[in-house]
Every structure is written in structure tokens, then in C-alpha cells.
Amino acid sequence: MVTPTMLSDLTTAAVGGPAGNYIEARTEAEIIEAVR
């Protein structure tokens, strides 16, 4: 699933802007599909 995400929400230092592409994969199959 592609979702709008701020990279600052994912770091301990709270730095980073909007991700160009962010995919949250929960299974190996989702990872494989995302990189294809």
C-alpha cells in the first residue's frame, strides 16, 4: 500500500520531509510485489 508519509515520523531525530514513495510491506509477498 502506498501512503503519503513524512520521513520525520519514522526517525528518532524527527528529521525528513515528505517521502516520494513509501510502501509499507507486512509480508514477503508484499515486498516482492512492491519491487516488481
PDB file of N, CA and C in Angstrom:
ATOM      1  N   MET A   1       0.846  -1.176   0.000  1.00  0.00           N
ATOM      2  CA  MET A   1       0.000   0.000   0.000  1.00  0.00           C
ATOM      3  C   MET A   1       0.889   1.237   0.000  1.00  0.00           C
ATOM      4  N   VAL A   2       0.621   2.157  -0.871  1.00  0.00           N
ATOM      5  CA  VAL A   2       1.358   3.412  -0.929  1.00  0.00           C
ATOM      6  C   VAL A   2       0.564   4.455  -0.161  1.00  0.00           C
ATOM      7  N   THR A   3       1.235   5.082   0.800  1.00  0.00           N
ATOM      8  CA  THR A   3       0.559   6.090   1.612  1.00  0.00           C
ATOM      9  C   THR A   3       1.415   7.341   1.695  1.00  0.00           C
ATOM     10  N   PRO A   4       0.803   8.524   1.745  1.00  0.00           N
ATOM     11  CA  PRO A   4       1.584   9.746   1.943  1.00  0.00           C
ATOM     12  C   PRO A   4       2.213   9.711   3.339  1.00  0.00           C
ATOM     13  N   THR A   5       3.528   9.883   3.406  1.00  0.00           N
ATOM     14  CA  THR A   5       4.227   9.747   4.676  1.00  0.00           C
ATOM     15  C   THR A   5       5.331  10.778   4.798  1.00  0.00           C
ATOM     16  N   MET A   6       5.474  11.318   5.992  1.00  0.00           N
ATOM     17  CA  MET A   6       6.601  12.189   6.306  1.00  0.00           C
ATOM     18  C   MET A   6       7.698  11.311   6.897  1.00  0.00           C
ATOM     19  N   LEU A   7       8.905  11.415   6.348  1.00  0.00           N
ATOM     20  CA  LEU A   7      10.002  10.614   6.867  1.00  0.00           C
ATOM     21  C   LEU A   7      10.325  10.979   8.309  1.00  0.00           C
ATOM     22  N   SER A   8      10.035  12.201   8.709  1.00  0.00           N
ATOM     23  CA  SER A   8      10.293  12.616  10.092  1.00  0.00           C
ATOM     24  C   SER A   8       9.476  11.801  11.090  1.00  0.00           C
ATOM     25  N   ASP A   9       8.347  11.259  10.659  1.00  0.00           N
ATOM     26  CA  ASP A   9       7.537  10.414  11.542  1.00  0.00           C
ATOM     27  C   ASP A   9       8.195   9.056  11.796  1.00  0.00           C
ATOM     28  N   LEU A  10       9.190   8.709  10.992  1.00  0.00           N
ATOM     29  CA  LEU A  10       9.799   7.381  11.067  1.00  0.00           C
ATOM     30  C   LEU A  10      11.203   7.386  11.655  1.00  0.00           C
ATOM     31  N   THR A  11      11.702   8.555  12.072  1.00  0.00           N
ATOM     32  CA  THR A  11      13.062   8.641  12.596  1.00  0.00           C
ATOM     33  C   THR A  11      13.052   9.113  14.040  1.00  0.00           C
ATOM     34  N   THR A  12      14.065   8.698  14.793  1.00  0.00           N
ATOM     35  CA  THR A  12      14.147   9.121  16.194  1.00  0.00           C
ATOM     36  C   THR A  12      14.529  10.589  16.312  1.00  0.00           C
ATOM     37  N   ALA A  13      15.236  11.130  15.318  1.00  0.00           N
ATOM     38  CA  ALA A  13      15.635  12.532  15.346  1.00  0.00           C
ATOM     39  C   ALA A  13      14.564  13.448  14.763  1.00  0.00           C
ATOM     40  N   ALA A  14      13.483  12.887  14.258  1.00  0.00           N
ATOM     41  CA  ALA A  14      12.364  13.638  13.675  1.00  0.00           C
ATOM     42  C   ALA A  14      12.808  14.564  12.552  1.00  0.00           C
ATOM     43  N   VAL A  15      13.692  14.054  11.692  1.00  0.00           N
ATOM     44  CA  VAL A  15      14.118  14.830  10.529  1.00  0.00           C
ATOM     45  C   VAL A  15      13.655  14.124   9.262  1.00  0.00           C
ATOM     46  N   GLY A  16      13.378  14.897   8.247  1.00  0.00           N
ATOM     47  CA  GLY A  16      12.975  14.340   6.961  1.00  0.00           C
ATOM     48  C   GLY A  16      11.659  14.919   6.502  1.00  0.00           C
ATOM     49  N   GLY A  17      11.561  15.081   5.210  1.00  0.00           N
ATOM     50  CA  GLY A  17      10.355  15.651   4.622  1.00  0.00           C
ATOM     51  C   GLY A  17       9.458  14.570   4.051  1.00  0.00           C
ATOM     52  N   PRO A  18       8.614  14.966   3.118  1.00  0.00           N
ATOM     53  CA  PRO A  18       7.684  14.005   2.528  1.00  0.00           C
ATOM     54  C   PRO A  18       8.436  12.964   1.693  1.00  0.00           C
ATOM     55  N   ALA A  19       8.031  11.729   1.831  1.00  0.00           N
ATOM     56  CA  ALA A  19       8.637  10.648   1.048  1.00  0.00           C
ATOM     57  C   ALA A  19       8.071  10.685  -0.362  1.00  0.00           C
ATOM     58  N   GLY A  20       8.941  10.564  -1.352  1.00  0.00           N
ATOM     59  CA  GLY A  20       8.474  10.490  -2.724  1.00  0.00           C
ATOM     60  C   GLY A  20       7.629   9.250  -2.940  1.00  0.00           C
ATOM     61  N   ASN A  21       8.111   8.148  -2.431  1.00  0.00           N
ATOM     62  CA  ASN A  21       7.395   6.871  -2.467  1.00  0.00           C
ATOM     63  C   ASN A  21       7.647   6.169  -1.147  1.00  0.00           C
ATOM     64  N   TYR A  22       6.604   5.713  -0.510  1.00  0.00           N
ATOM     65  CA  TYR A  22       6.730   4.967   0.738  1.00  0.00           C
ATOM     66  C   TYR A  22       5.767   3.802   0.682  1.00  0.00           C
ATOM     67  N   ILE A  23       6.308   2.626   0.821  1.00  0.00           N
ATOM     68  CA  ILE A  23       5.483   1.421   0.774  1.00  0.00           C
ATOM     69  C   ILE A  23       5.695   0.661   2.075  1.00  0.00           C
ATOM     70  N   GLU A  24       4.623   0.381   2.763  1.00  0.00           N
ATOM     71  CA  GLU A  24       4.694  -0.392   3.994  1.00  0.00           C
ATOM     72  C   GLU A  24       4.281  -1.824   3.684  1.00  0.00           C
ATOM     73  N   ALA A  25       5.266  -2.704   3.683  1.00  0.00           N
ATOM     74  CA  ALA A  25       5.010  -4.110   3.376  1.00  0.00           C
ATOM     75  C   ALA A  25       4.967  -4.905   4.673  1.00  0.00           C
ATOM     76  N   ARG A  26       3.977  -5.742   4.797  1.00  0.00           N
ATOM     77  CA  ARG A  26       3.828  -6.556   6.004  1.00  0.00           C
ATOM     78  C   ARG A  26       4.186  -8.018   5.777  1.00  0.00           C
ATOM     79  N   THR A  27       4.309  -8.408   4.519  1.00  0.00           N
ATOM     80  CA  THR A  27       4.649  -9.800   4.217  1.00  0.00           C
ATOM     81  C   THR A  27       5.737  -9.839   3.151  1.00  0.00           C
ATOM     82  N   GLU A  28       6.366 -10.981   3.018  1.00  0.00           N
ATOM     83  CA  GLU A  28       7.374 -11.166   1.985  1.00  0.00           C
ATOM     84  C   GLU A  28       6.767 -10.979   0.600  1.00  0.00           C
ATOM     85  N   ALA A  29       5.551 -11.454   0.404  1.00  0.00           N
ATOM     86  CA  ALA A  29       4.877 -11.314  -0.888  1.00  0.00           C
ATOM     87  C   ALA A  29       4.647  -9.842  -1.228  1.00  0.00           C
ATOM     88  N   GLU A  30       4.313  -9.030  -0.248  1.00  0.00           N
ATOM     89  CA  GLU A  30       4.113  -7.598  -0.488  1.00  0.00           C
ATOM     90  C   GLU A  30       5.419  -6.920  -0.871  1.00  0.00           C
ATOM     91  N   ILE A  31       6.516  -7.336  -0.267  1.00  0.00           N
ATOM     92  CA  ILE A  31       7.826  -6.775  -0.621  1.00  0.00           C
ATOM     93  C   ILE A  31       8.165  -7.123  -2.060  1.00  0.00           C
ATOM     94  N   ILE A  32       7.968  -8.370  -2.427  1.00  0.00           N
ATOM     95  CA  ILE A  32       8.267  -8.811  -3.792  1.00  0.00           C
ATOM     96  C   ILE A  32       7.417  -8.047  -4.798  1.00  0.00           C
ATOM     97  N   GLU A  33       6.140  -7.883  -4.519  1.00  0.00           N
ATOM     98  CA  GLU A  33       5.262  -7.149  -5.429  1.00  0.00           C
ATOM     99  C   GLU A  33       5.670  -5.683  -5.535  1.00  0.00           C
ATOM    100  N   ALA A  34       6.109  -5.096  -4.444  1.00  0.00           N
ATOM    101  CA  ALA A  34       6.473  -3.679  -4.436  1.00  0.00           C
ATOM    102  C   ALA A  34       7.690  -3.389  -5.302  1.00  0.00           C
ATOM    103  N   VAL A  35       8.637  -4.310  -5.360  1.00  0.00           N
ATOM    104  CA  VAL A  35       9.853  -4.048  -6.130  1.00  0.00           C
ATOM    105  C   VAL A  35       9.741  -4.476  -7.584  1.00  0.00           C
ATOM    106  N   ARG A  36       8.668  -5.118  -7.945  1.00  0.00           N
ATOM    107  CA  ARG A  36       8.483  -5.528  -9.344  1.00  0.00           C
ATOM    108  C   ARG A  36       8.024  -4.392 -10.188  1.00  0.00           C
TER     109      ARG A  36
END
